[in-house]
Tab-separated table of C-alpha atoms and ligand atoms in Angstrom:
chain	number	residue	atom	x	y	z
V	1	MET	CA	48.844	-36.172	19.697
V	2	LYS	CA	48.450	-34.165	16.504
V	3	PRO	CA	47.688	-36.484	13.570
V	4	ASP	CA	49.339	-35.959	10.189
V	5	VAL	CA	45.979	-35.999	8.401
V	6	ILE	CA	42.355	-35.384	9.384
V	7	ILE	CA	39.745	-37.149	7.247
V	8	ALA	CA	36.135	-35.964	7.368
V	9	GLY	CA	33.864	-38.974	6.778
V	10	ALA	CA	34.105	-42.676	7.611
V	11	GLY	CA	32.483	-44.033	4.437
V	12	ILE	CA	34.266	-46.455	2.120
V	13	GLY	CA	36.469	-43.595	0.868
V	14	GLY	CA	37.441	-42.179	4.269
V	15	LEU	CA	38.234	-45.579	5.792
V	16	ALA	CA	40.243	-46.693	2.741
V	17	CYS	CA	42.112	-43.380	2.824
V	18	ALA	CA	43.109	-43.853	6.479
V	19	LEU	CA	44.377	-47.380	5.732
V	20	CYS	CA	46.380	-46.234	2.691
V	21	LEU	CA	47.884	-43.371	4.721
V	22	GLU	CA	48.766	-45.811	7.501
V	23	LYS	CA	50.545	-48.010	4.961
V	24	GLN	CA	52.700	-44.978	4.079
V	25	GLY	CA	53.507	-44.330	7.744
V	26	PHE	CA	51.067	-41.473	8.486
V	27	THR	CA	48.815	-40.994	11.501
V	28	THR	CA	45.169	-40.109	10.907
V	29	LEU	CA	42.115	-38.841	12.732
V	30	ILE	CA	38.777	-39.698	11.086
V	31	LEU	CA	35.803	-37.529	12.053
V	32	GLU	CA	32.405	-39.089	11.326
V	33	LYS	CA	29.149	-37.216	11.810
V	34	PHE	CA	27.029	-40.278	12.649
V	35	HIS	CA	27.094	-41.660	16.183
V	36	ALA	CA	27.743	-45.240	14.987
V	37	PRO	CA	28.768	-47.072	11.798
V	38	ALA	CA	26.101	-46.876	9.110
V	39	GLU	CA	26.054	-48.573	5.721
V	40	VAL	CA	23.247	-49.124	3.291
V	41	GLY	CA	21.593	-52.579	3.165
V	42	ALA	CA	22.676	-53.197	-0.407
V	43	GLY	CA	25.521	-54.582	-2.494
V	44	ILE	CA	28.531	-53.128	-4.238
V	45	GLN	CA	30.555	-54.438	-7.170
V	46	LEU	CA	34.333	-54.173	-6.927
V	47	GLY	CA	36.290	-54.366	-10.153
V	48	PRO	CA	39.924	-55.571	-10.190
V	49	ASN	CA	41.048	-51.934	-10.125
V	50	ALA	CA	39.615	-51.601	-6.589
V	51	PHE	CA	40.475	-55.138	-5.513
V	52	HIS	CA	44.254	-54.611	-6.096
V	53	ILE	CA	44.295	-51.940	-3.411
V	54	LEU	CA	42.107	-53.811	-0.914
V	55	LYS	CA	44.391	-56.814	-1.354
V	56	HIS	CA	47.488	-54.673	-0.816
V	57	LEU	CA	45.914	-53.418	2.434
V	58	GLY	CA	45.741	-57.025	3.641
V	59	LEU	CA	41.952	-57.299	3.394
V	60	GLU	CA	41.694	-60.112	0.842
V	61	PRO	CA	41.249	-63.030	3.300
V	62	GLU	CA	38.383	-61.292	5.119
V	63	LEU	CA	36.716	-60.038	1.931
V	64	THR	CA	36.941	-63.448	0.291
V	65	LYS	CA	34.841	-64.934	3.108
V	66	GLN	CA	31.894	-62.663	2.331
V	67	ALA	CA	32.323	-61.648	-1.293
V	68	GLN	CA	31.010	-63.519	-4.296
V	69	PHE	CA	32.890	-63.819	-7.569
V	70	PRO	CA	30.440	-63.819	-10.496
V	71	GLU	CA	31.363	-65.909	-13.518
V	72	LYS	CA	30.087	-63.264	-15.932
V	73	ILE	CA	28.005	-60.136	-16.390
V	74	VAL	CA	24.998	-60.972	-18.564
V	75	MET	CA	23.091	-58.238	-20.399
V	76	TYR	CA	19.418	-58.869	-21.152
V	77	ASP	CA	16.826	-56.979	-23.127
V	78	GLY	CA	14.244	-56.002	-20.525
V	79	LYS	CA	11.262	-56.248	-22.860
V	80	SER	CA	11.947	-59.585	-24.571
V	81	GLY	CA	14.097	-61.146	-21.871
V	82	ALA	CA	16.645	-62.207	-24.528
V	83	ALA	CA	20.263	-62.481	-23.408
V	84	LEU	CA	22.101	-59.966	-25.607
V	85	ALA	CA	25.729	-60.360	-24.629
V	86	HIS	CA	27.929	-61.295	-21.737
V	87	MET	CA	31.255	-60.244	-20.358
V	88	PRO	CA	33.119	-63.270	-18.988
V	89	LEU	CA	34.733	-62.539	-15.610
V	90	ILE	CA	36.139	-65.876	-14.444
V	91	PRO	CA	38.968	-66.580	-15.143
V	92	HIS	CA	39.468	-63.596	-17.450
V	93	MET	CA	39.625	-60.760	-14.898
V	94	GLN	CA	42.226	-62.586	-12.831
V	95	GLN	CA	44.236	-63.598	-15.913
V	96	ARG	CA	44.047	-60.188	-17.559
V	97	HIS	CA	44.332	-57.890	-14.569
V	98	ASN	CA	45.736	-60.080	-11.814
V	99	ALA	CA	42.757	-59.467	-9.505
V	100	PRO	CA	39.160	-60.707	-9.418
V	101	TYR	CA	35.822	-58.983	-10.016
V	102	ALA	CA	33.961	-59.226	-6.701
V	103	VAL	CA	30.476	-58.406	-5.436
V	104	ILE	CA	29.836	-57.911	-1.730
V	105	HIS	CA	27.299	-56.553	0.730
V	106	ARG	CA	28.265	-52.977	1.550
V	107	ALA	CA	27.976	-53.612	5.288
V	108	ASP	CA	30.532	-56.451	4.944
V	109	LEU	CA	32.959	-54.227	3.023
V	110	HIS	CA	32.484	-51.369	5.465
V	111	LYS	CA	32.964	-53.657	8.478
V	112	THR	CA	36.142	-55.157	7.003
V	113	LEU	CA	37.630	-51.704	6.446
V	114	ARG	CA	36.481	-50.525	9.876
V	115	SER	CA	37.928	-53.512	11.749
V	116	GLN	CA	41.334	-52.828	10.197
V	117	VAL	CA	41.014	-49.157	11.123
V	118	GLU	CA	40.021	-49.980	14.694
V	119	ASN	CA	42.995	-52.344	15.056
V	120	SER	CA	45.458	-49.688	13.980
V	121	SER	CA	47.404	-47.658	16.538
V	122	ARG	CA	47.967	-44.976	13.886
V	123	ILE	CA	44.286	-44.265	13.198
V	124	GLU	CA	41.690	-42.755	15.503
V	125	LEU	CA	38.017	-42.829	14.495
V	126	LYS	CA	35.650	-40.431	16.294
V	127	TYR	CA	31.883	-40.721	15.838
V	128	SER	CA	29.363	-37.915	16.509
V	129	SER	CA	31.993	-35.511	15.170
V	130	ALA	CA	30.595	-33.643	12.183
V	131	LEU	CA	33.080	-31.263	10.613
V	132	ASP	CA	31.625	-27.773	10.600
V	133	ALA	CA	34.425	-25.560	9.261
V	134	PHE	CA	38.196	-25.259	8.984
V	135	THR	CA	40.928	-22.623	8.799
V	136	GLU	CA	44.533	-22.811	7.655
V	137	GLU	CA	47.066	-21.356	10.087
V	138	ASP	CA	50.887	-21.557	10.180
V	139	GLY	CA	51.140	-24.569	7.907
V	140	ASN	CA	48.348	-26.462	9.682
V	141	VAL	CA	44.646	-27.015	9.097
V	142	VAL	CA	42.452	-26.383	12.143
V	143	VAL	CA	39.127	-28.220	12.007
V	144	LYS	CA	36.104	-27.288	14.084
V	145	THR	CA	33.269	-29.746	14.673
V	146	VAL	CA	29.595	-28.933	15.073
V	147	GLY	CA	29.984	-29.855	18.759
V	148	GLY	CA	32.672	-27.178	19.157
V	149	GLU	CA	35.758	-29.423	19.365
V	150	GLU	CA	38.938	-28.373	17.544
V	151	PHE	CA	41.551	-30.581	15.907
V	152	CYS	CA	44.696	-29.732	13.996
V	153	ALA	CA	46.720	-31.573	11.315
V	154	ARG	CA	49.019	-30.900	8.347
V	155	VAL	CA	46.335	-31.981	5.851
V	156	LEU	CA	42.525	-32.175	5.711
V	157	VAL	CA	40.808	-34.639	3.363
V	158	GLY	CA	37.094	-34.128	2.739
V	159	ALA	CA	35.717	-37.659	2.270
V	160	ASP	CA	32.330	-36.492	3.478
V	161	GLY	CA	30.197	-37.674	0.581
V	162	SER	CA	28.292	-36.028	-2.234
V	163	ARG	CA	26.958	-33.224	0.004
V	164	SER	CA	30.418	-32.482	1.346
V	165	THR	CA	30.802	-29.641	3.844
V	166	VAL	CA	34.517	-29.467	3.035
V	167	ARG	CA	33.731	-29.040	-0.672
V	168	GLN	CA	31.405	-26.148	0.055
V	169	GLN	CA	34.104	-24.333	1.986
V	170	VAL	CA	36.768	-25.038	-0.667
V	171	LEU	CA	34.783	-24.696	-3.903
V	172	GLY	CA	31.408	-23.240	-2.849
V	173	ASP	CA	29.744	-24.768	-5.904
V	174	GLY	CA	26.442	-25.715	-4.284
V	175	PRO	CA	24.734	-29.093	-4.100
V	176	PRO	CA	25.127	-31.802	-6.783
V	177	GLN	CA	22.495	-32.003	-9.539
V	178	PHE	CA	19.596	-34.460	-9.508
V	179	THR	CA	20.155	-36.650	-12.584
V	180	GLY	CA	16.514	-37.573	-13.142
V	181	GLN	CA	17.305	-41.144	-12.059
V	182	VAL	CA	16.109	-42.904	-8.919
V	183	ALA	CA	17.552	-46.160	-7.565
V	184	TRP	CA	15.283	-48.648	-5.794
V	185	ARG	CA	17.362	-51.082	-3.750
V	186	THR	CA	16.716	-54.238	-1.781
V	187	VAL	CA	18.175	-57.615	-0.831
V	188	VAL	CA	16.148	-60.842	-0.813
V	189	ARG	CA	16.894	-64.429	0.149
V	190	ARG	CA	18.504	-66.135	-2.807
V	191	ASP	CA	16.824	-69.467	-2.219
V	192	ARG	CA	13.416	-67.776	-2.654
V	193	VAL	CA	13.952	-66.467	-6.196
V	194	ALA	CA	13.661	-68.225	-9.571
V	195	GLU	CA	16.573	-70.422	-10.596
V	196	MET	CA	17.909	-68.013	-13.203
V	197	PHE	CA	18.548	-65.439	-10.434
V	198	GLN	CA	20.454	-67.989	-8.390
V	199	ALA	CA	23.175	-68.223	-11.062
V	200	GLN	CA	26.624	-67.002	-10.111
V	201	GLN	CA	26.426	-63.897	-12.253
V	202	THR	CA	25.661	-60.205	-12.360
V	203	GLY	CA	22.512	-59.584	-14.418
V	204	LEU	CA	21.914	-56.266	-16.175
V	205	TRP	CA	18.492	-55.815	-17.812
V	206	LEU	CA	18.080	-52.871	-20.174
V	207	GLY	CA	14.688	-51.217	-20.688
V	208	HIS	CA	12.805	-48.103	-21.697
V	209	ARG	CA	13.775	-45.352	-19.221
V	210	ALA	CA	14.704	-48.021	-16.664
V	211	HIS	CA	17.162	-50.819	-15.952
V	212	LEU	CA	17.653	-53.581	-13.447
V	213	VAL	CA	20.789	-55.028	-11.843
V	214	HIS	CA	21.139	-58.083	-9.585
V	215	TYR	CA	23.964	-60.111	-8.099
V	216	PRO	CA	24.585	-62.374	-5.088
V	217	VAL	CA	26.024	-61.022	-1.811
V	218	SER	CA	26.513	-62.149	1.819
V	219	SER	CA	28.392	-65.385	1.021
V	220	GLY	CA	25.732	-66.119	-1.595
V	221	GLN	CA	22.812	-66.094	0.867
V	222	LEU	CA	21.211	-62.926	-0.491
V	223	LEU	CA	20.458	-61.443	-3.897
V	224	ASN	CA	21.080	-57.714	-4.236
V	225	ILE	CA	18.575	-56.026	-6.548
V	226	VAL	CA	18.721	-52.479	-7.876
V	227	ALA	CA	15.976	-51.130	-10.123
V	228	ILE	CA	16.698	-47.764	-11.717
V	229	ILE	CA	13.913	-45.625	-13.100
V	230	GLU	CA	13.889	-42.214	-14.693
V	231	SER	CA	11.753	-39.783	-12.756
V	232	PRO	CA	11.258	-36.019	-12.996
V	233	ASP	CA	11.274	-35.582	-9.223
V	234	PRO	CA	13.622	-36.928	-6.566
V	235	PRO	CA	12.000	-38.794	-3.667
V	236	HIS	CA	12.041	-36.795	-0.435
V	237	GLY	CA	15.047	-37.433	1.789
V	238	TRP	CA	18.003	-39.769	1.330
V	239	SER	CA	17.275	-43.500	1.432
V	240	THR	CA	13.527	-43.417	1.989
V	241	CYS	CA	11.067	-46.345	1.971
V	242	GLY	CA	9.719	-46.979	-1.515
V	243	ASN	CA	6.132	-47.997	-2.242
V	244	ARG	CA	6.293	-50.896	-4.718
V	245	ASP	CA	2.976	-49.841	-6.251
V	246	GLU	CA	4.933	-46.933	-7.715
V	247	LEU	CA	7.701	-49.163	-9.007
V	248	LEU	CA	5.884	-52.154	-10.479
V	249	PRO	CA	3.912	-50.309	-13.195
V	250	ARG	CA	7.265	-49.179	-14.657
V	251	PHE	CA	8.185	-52.825	-15.270
V	252	GLU	CA	4.844	-54.419	-16.169
V	253	ASN	CA	5.725	-54.610	-19.881
V	254	TRP	CA	9.019	-56.299	-19.126
V	255	ALA	CA	9.838	-59.956	-19.683
V	256	LYS	CA	8.113	-62.189	-17.142
V	257	PRO	CA	11.197	-63.329	-15.149
V	258	ALA	CA	12.246	-59.744	-14.442
V	259	TYR	CA	8.753	-58.570	-13.538
V	260	THR	CA	8.100	-61.616	-11.351
V	261	LEU	CA	11.347	-61.000	-9.465
V	262	LEU	CA	10.313	-57.436	-8.689
V	263	GLN	CA	6.820	-58.559	-7.673
V	264	GLN	CA	8.363	-60.863	-5.078
V	265	VAL	CA	10.087	-58.031	-3.224
V	266	PRO	CA	8.155	-56.753	-0.198
V	267	GLU	CA	10.360	-53.803	0.782
V	268	TRP	CA	12.344	-51.246	-1.143
V	269	ARG	CA	14.422	-48.217	-0.291
V	270	THR	CA	14.856	-45.404	-2.783
V	271	TRP	CA	17.810	-43.148	-3.571
V	272	ALA	CA	17.648	-40.118	-5.788
V	273	LEU	CA	20.852	-40.170	-7.858
V	274	TYR	CA	22.954	-37.016	-8.024
V	275	ASP	CA	26.139	-36.242	-9.889
V	276	ARG	CA	28.311	-33.320	-10.931
V	277	SER	CA	30.151	-32.454	-14.099
V	278	PRO	CA	33.832	-33.231	-13.479
V	279	ALA	CA	35.523	-30.313	-11.692
V	280	PRO	CA	39.079	-29.293	-12.689
V	281	VAL	CA	39.984	-28.337	-9.097
V	282	TRP	CA	39.217	-30.178	-5.868
V	283	GLY	CA	41.221	-28.364	-3.248
V	284	SER	CA	43.332	-25.469	-2.103
V	285	GLY	CA	46.186	-25.095	0.359
V	286	GLN	CA	46.455	-28.183	2.523
V	287	VAL	CA	42.898	-29.316	1.902
V	288	THR	CA	41.589	-31.714	-0.714
V	289	LEU	CA	38.606	-33.938	-1.514
V	290	LEU	CA	38.204	-37.679	-2.116
V	291	GLY	CA	35.448	-40.047	-3.258
V	292	ASP	CA	31.916	-38.774	-3.734
V	293	ALA	CA	32.868	-35.410	-2.212
V	294	ALA	CA	35.168	-34.892	-5.204
V	295	HIS	CA	33.307	-36.727	-7.970
V	296	PRO	CA	29.763	-37.920	-7.255
V	297	MET	CA	28.782	-40.005	-10.275
V	298	LEU	CA	25.961	-42.158	-11.549
V	299	PRO	CA	26.405	-45.788	-10.462
V	300	PHE	CA	25.916	-47.077	-14.045
V	301	LEU	CA	29.505	-48.231	-14.352
V	302	ALA	CA	29.580	-49.531	-10.737
V	303	GLN	CA	32.705	-47.499	-10.000
V	304	GLY	CA	32.002	-44.669	-7.509
V	305	GLY	CA	33.331	-46.632	-4.541
V	306	ALA	CA	36.207	-48.031	-6.597
V	307	MET	CA	37.223	-44.485	-7.569
V	308	ALA	CA	37.234	-43.498	-3.872
V	309	ILE	CA	39.530	-46.455	-3.120
V	310	GLU	CA	41.854	-45.551	-6.011
V	311	ASP	CA	41.869	-41.893	-4.843
V	312	ALA	CA	42.914	-43.098	-1.400
V	313	TRP	CA	45.971	-44.979	-2.628
V	314	ILE	CA	47.130	-42.213	-4.967
V	315	LEU	CA	46.682	-39.493	-2.340
V	316	ALA	CA	48.679	-41.435	0.259
V	317	GLY	CA	51.439	-42.124	-2.287
V	318	PHE	CA	51.813	-38.479	-3.306
V	319	LEU	CA	51.900	-37.350	0.326
V	320	LYS	CA	54.606	-39.899	1.084
V	321	ASN	CA	56.698	-38.648	-1.828
V	322	ASN	CA	56.272	-34.957	-0.872
V	323	LEU	CA	56.471	-34.963	2.907
V	324	GLY	CA	57.946	-31.465	3.020
V	325	ASN	CA	55.411	-29.945	0.627
V	326	PRO	CA	51.897	-31.277	1.203
V	327	GLN	CA	50.356	-28.596	-1.021
V	328	ALA	CA	52.361	-29.841	-4.023
V	329	ALA	CA	51.383	-33.425	-3.168
V	330	LEU	CA	47.679	-32.587	-3.037
V	331	ARG	CA	47.729	-30.668	-6.342
V	332	ALA	CA	49.604	-33.525	-8.044
V	333	TYR	CA	47.024	-35.987	-6.676
V	334	GLU	CA	44.155	-33.853	-7.972
V	335	THR	CA	45.699	-33.465	-11.432
V	336	LEU	CA	46.088	-37.201	-11.805
V	337	ARG	CA	42.687	-38.102	-10.383
V	338	THR	CA	40.524	-35.500	-12.148
V	339	THR	CA	41.463	-37.032	-15.500
V	340	ARG	CA	40.631	-40.618	-14.595
V	341	THR	CA	37.538	-39.948	-12.495
V	342	GLY	CA	36.263	-37.532	-15.149
V	343	ARG	CA	36.407	-40.272	-17.781
V	344	VAL	CA	34.673	-42.760	-15.492
V	345	SER	CA	31.975	-40.254	-14.606
V	346	GLU	CA	31.320	-39.391	-18.278
V	347	THR	CA	31.147	-43.076	-19.219
V	348	ALA	CA	28.602	-43.660	-16.446
V	349	ARG	CA	26.510	-40.804	-17.905
V	350	ASP	CA	26.769	-42.343	-21.378
V	351	ASN	CA	25.460	-45.609	-19.944
V	352	ALA	CA	22.385	-43.772	-18.650
V	353	THR	CA	21.475	-43.149	-22.291
V	354	LEU	CA	22.579	-46.530	-23.661
V	355	PHE	CA	20.802	-48.601	-21.012
V	356	HIS	CA	17.442	-46.817	-21.412
V	357	LEU	CA	16.999	-46.701	-25.196
V	358	SER	CA	13.689	-47.498	-26.880
V	359	GLY	CA	12.321	-47.953	-30.429
V	360	HIS	CA	14.845	-48.234	-33.297
V	361	GLN	CA	17.720	-47.195	-31.093
V	362	ARG	CA	17.020	-50.087	-28.765
V	363	LEU	CA	17.022	-52.519	-31.697
V	364	LEU	CA	20.307	-51.136	-33.006
V	365	ARG	CA	21.892	-51.364	-29.558
V	366	ASN	CA	20.688	-54.943	-29.187
V	367	MET	CA	22.026	-55.891	-32.618
V	368	ALA	CA	25.428	-54.434	-31.785
V	369	MET	CA	25.482	-56.294	-28.463
V	370	LYS	CA	24.504	-59.574	-30.092
V	371	ALA	CA	27.214	-59.089	-32.727
V	372	SER	CA	29.793	-58.775	-29.961
V	373	ARG	CA	29.154	-62.445	-29.121
V	374	ALA	CA	31.144	-63.400	-32.225
V	375	ALA	CA	34.248	-61.921	-30.594
V	376	PRO	CA	33.988	-62.781	-26.892
V	377	GLY	CA	37.105	-60.836	-25.956
V	378	LEU	CA	35.667	-57.599	-27.349
V	379	LEU	CA	33.803	-56.457	-24.243
V	380	LEU	CA	36.756	-57.321	-22.033
V	381	ARG	CA	39.076	-55.261	-24.243
V	382	LYS	CA	36.613	-52.360	-24.255
V	383	TYR	CA	36.990	-52.034	-20.485
V	384	ASP	CA	40.726	-52.639	-20.179
V	385	TRP	CA	41.219	-48.914	-19.530
V	386	LEU	CA	38.915	-49.217	-16.512
V	387	TYR	CA	39.630	-52.591	-14.918
V	388	GLY	CA	43.244	-52.823	-16.121
V	389	TYR	CA	44.269	-49.689	-14.223
V	390	ASN	CA	46.387	-50.491	-11.196
V	391	ALA	CA	46.824	-47.495	-8.893
V	392	LEU	CA	49.632	-49.366	-7.094
V	393	ASP	CA	51.784	-48.896	-10.219
V	394	GLU	CA	51.027	-45.165	-10.385
V	395	VAL	CA	52.889	-43.857	-7.318
W	1	LIG	C1	22.492	-47.413	-6.289
W	1	LIG	C2	23.986	-47.286	-6.146
W	1	LIG	C3	24.792	-48.351	-6.539
W	1	LIG	C4	26.177	-48.242	-6.469
W	1	LIG	N1	26.947	-49.293	-6.872
W	1	LIG	C5	28.286	-49.195	-6.835
W	1	LIG	C6	29.110	-50.299	-7.245
W	1	LIG	O1	28.612	-51.362	-7.607
W	1	LIG	N2	30.465	-50.151	-7.214
W	1	LIG	C7	31.060	-48.975	-6.780
W	1	LIG	O2	32.294	-48.892	-6.735
W	1	LIG	N3	30.297	-47.917	-6.381
W	1	LIG	C8	28.951	-47.992	-6.392
W	1	LIG	N4	28.177	-46.947	-5.974
W	1	LIG	C9	28.852	-45.691	-5.556
W	1	LIG	C10	29.391	-45.778	-4.136
W	1	LIG	O3	28.366	-46.198	-3.263
W	1	LIG	C11	29.902	-44.436	-3.670
W	1	LIG	O4	30.697	-43.851	-4.673
W	1	LIG	C12	30.737	-44.575	-2.406
W	1	LIG	O5	29.969	-45.139	-1.378
W	1	LIG	C13	31.276	-43.225	-1.979
W	1	LIG	O6	31.974	-43.367	-0.765
W	1	LIG	P1	32.454	-42.076	0.026
W	1	LIG	O7	33.180	-42.589	1.217
W	1	LIG	O8	33.151	-41.139	-0.891
W	1	LIG	O9	31.112	-41.323	0.447
W	1	LIG	P2	29.969	-41.774	1.464
W	1	LIG	O10	29.753	-43.242	1.396
W	1	LIG	O11	28.819	-40.877	1.198
W	1	LIG	O12	30.561	-41.468	2.893
W	1	LIG	C14	30.647	-40.167	3.399
W	1	LIG	C15	30.743	-40.230	4.919
W	1	LIG	O13	30.951	-38.910	5.406
W	1	LIG	C16	30.100	-38.686	6.522
W	1	LIG	N5	29.905	-37.228	6.624
W	1	LIG	C17	29.112	-36.440	5.862
W	1	LIG	N6	29.245	-35.151	6.229
W	1	LIG	C18	30.157	-35.129	7.241
W	1	LIG	C19	30.713	-34.101	8.026
W	1	LIG	N7	30.381	-32.798	7.851
W	1	LIG	N8	31.637	-34.424	8.981
W	1	LIG	C20	31.980	-35.735	9.184
W	1	LIG	N9	31.462	-36.757	8.464
W	1	LIG	C21	30.577	-36.447	7.502
W	1	LIG	C22	28.851	-39.484	6.187
W	1	LIG	O14	28.098	-39.752	7.340
W	1	LIG	C23	29.466	-40.737	5.569
W	1	LIG	O15	29.788	-41.697	6.547
W	1	LIG	C24	26.782	-47.038	-5.995
W	1	LIG	C25	25.978	-45.983	-5.571
W	1	LIG	C26	24.596	-46.106	-5.634
W	1	LIG	C27	23.743	-44.949	-5.184
């Protein structure tokens, strides 16, 4: 049977999109290039703005089993180890935004989304089906896979990641830009690390041309660690093994707890980080983009996945409200989403500067952060625009 929508890509964005479309009564075919599910062995933070939608999709009970709910986000100075400021999360996120701030292993999030997809009679998920090209004919989009299969639907959504094939056919704007930042990621057993890293919190350590993030995942069994360093060259390939002898010298002048934590890690994987300047247009005709395909961004606001989930709900809502005119629905979706995702993307870029300051600028930043302790609600208010956004209210 012809589905209403074809989605290229079964990442967090593609799976969430299929579930949101199902909620609005649509049928979907997801085409995934890999032959089996694949998610990175690392964590992801989910602000209340993403959690609202996951909850609305009925995923809260399953997510709550695996997710952790940090009490606060604590910011440290990497060099001195001093705690500069903290953003309280419990109970403030729930009280302020009616949803929690969660952290979870990506494989757990992906599996939860996938199980719901696989249990749905309205969604078909095909692996080993890389989209190659598409054409628009008689009010339909005809999609061709690399293997030569053809599928047809009213709408095509490119949720095929930052190197999106769909984007290249729609916009032809080349690959995303290397940002000069490389992420080193790992998970370690939480009972093997120093006590301060066993606290129920997200830690963010700020340093010269580098920063460090950690939080618990996998029902609290594991600690997710991400070390970001500035580097002129991207590592070869996507998600390659990292040699810790390259990483450790970048942190040897850091406070002892942070350096000792990194020393304890035997294995790392590295990701070169790419982004794009926000684009005013994401689609044409009955084709659009979602998630990293539309707006790859630096992870320094921990919002790329959340933006994909928000995109998914908004897209499904606009399609529902414009059944007879999918082109109008897609353009309305893009107009709304380019504004919000553009702001998030720019703020993530600003954080790249703020997190990595040195010299006088570092001292000024630290003073400002310490001053914010006098008004504990200040940091929460600063991010109301981000976490207080509820896509469910939008359409
Ligand atoms: C270090 C790091 C930390 C991060 N931390 C956070 C965080 O804390 N919170 C947060 O919200 N976000 C975070 N992000 C961002 C988040 O991971 C991404 O924004 C999110 O995973 C994007 O999901 P997506 O589905 O759009 O793309 P992807 O996850 O890239 O999925 C794309 C899918 O499309 C498939 N595909 C590709 N080409 C084709 C094709 N031609 N045909 C069919 N299928 C295809 C791929 O195989 C893949 O399955 C982080 C990112 C990094 C790098």
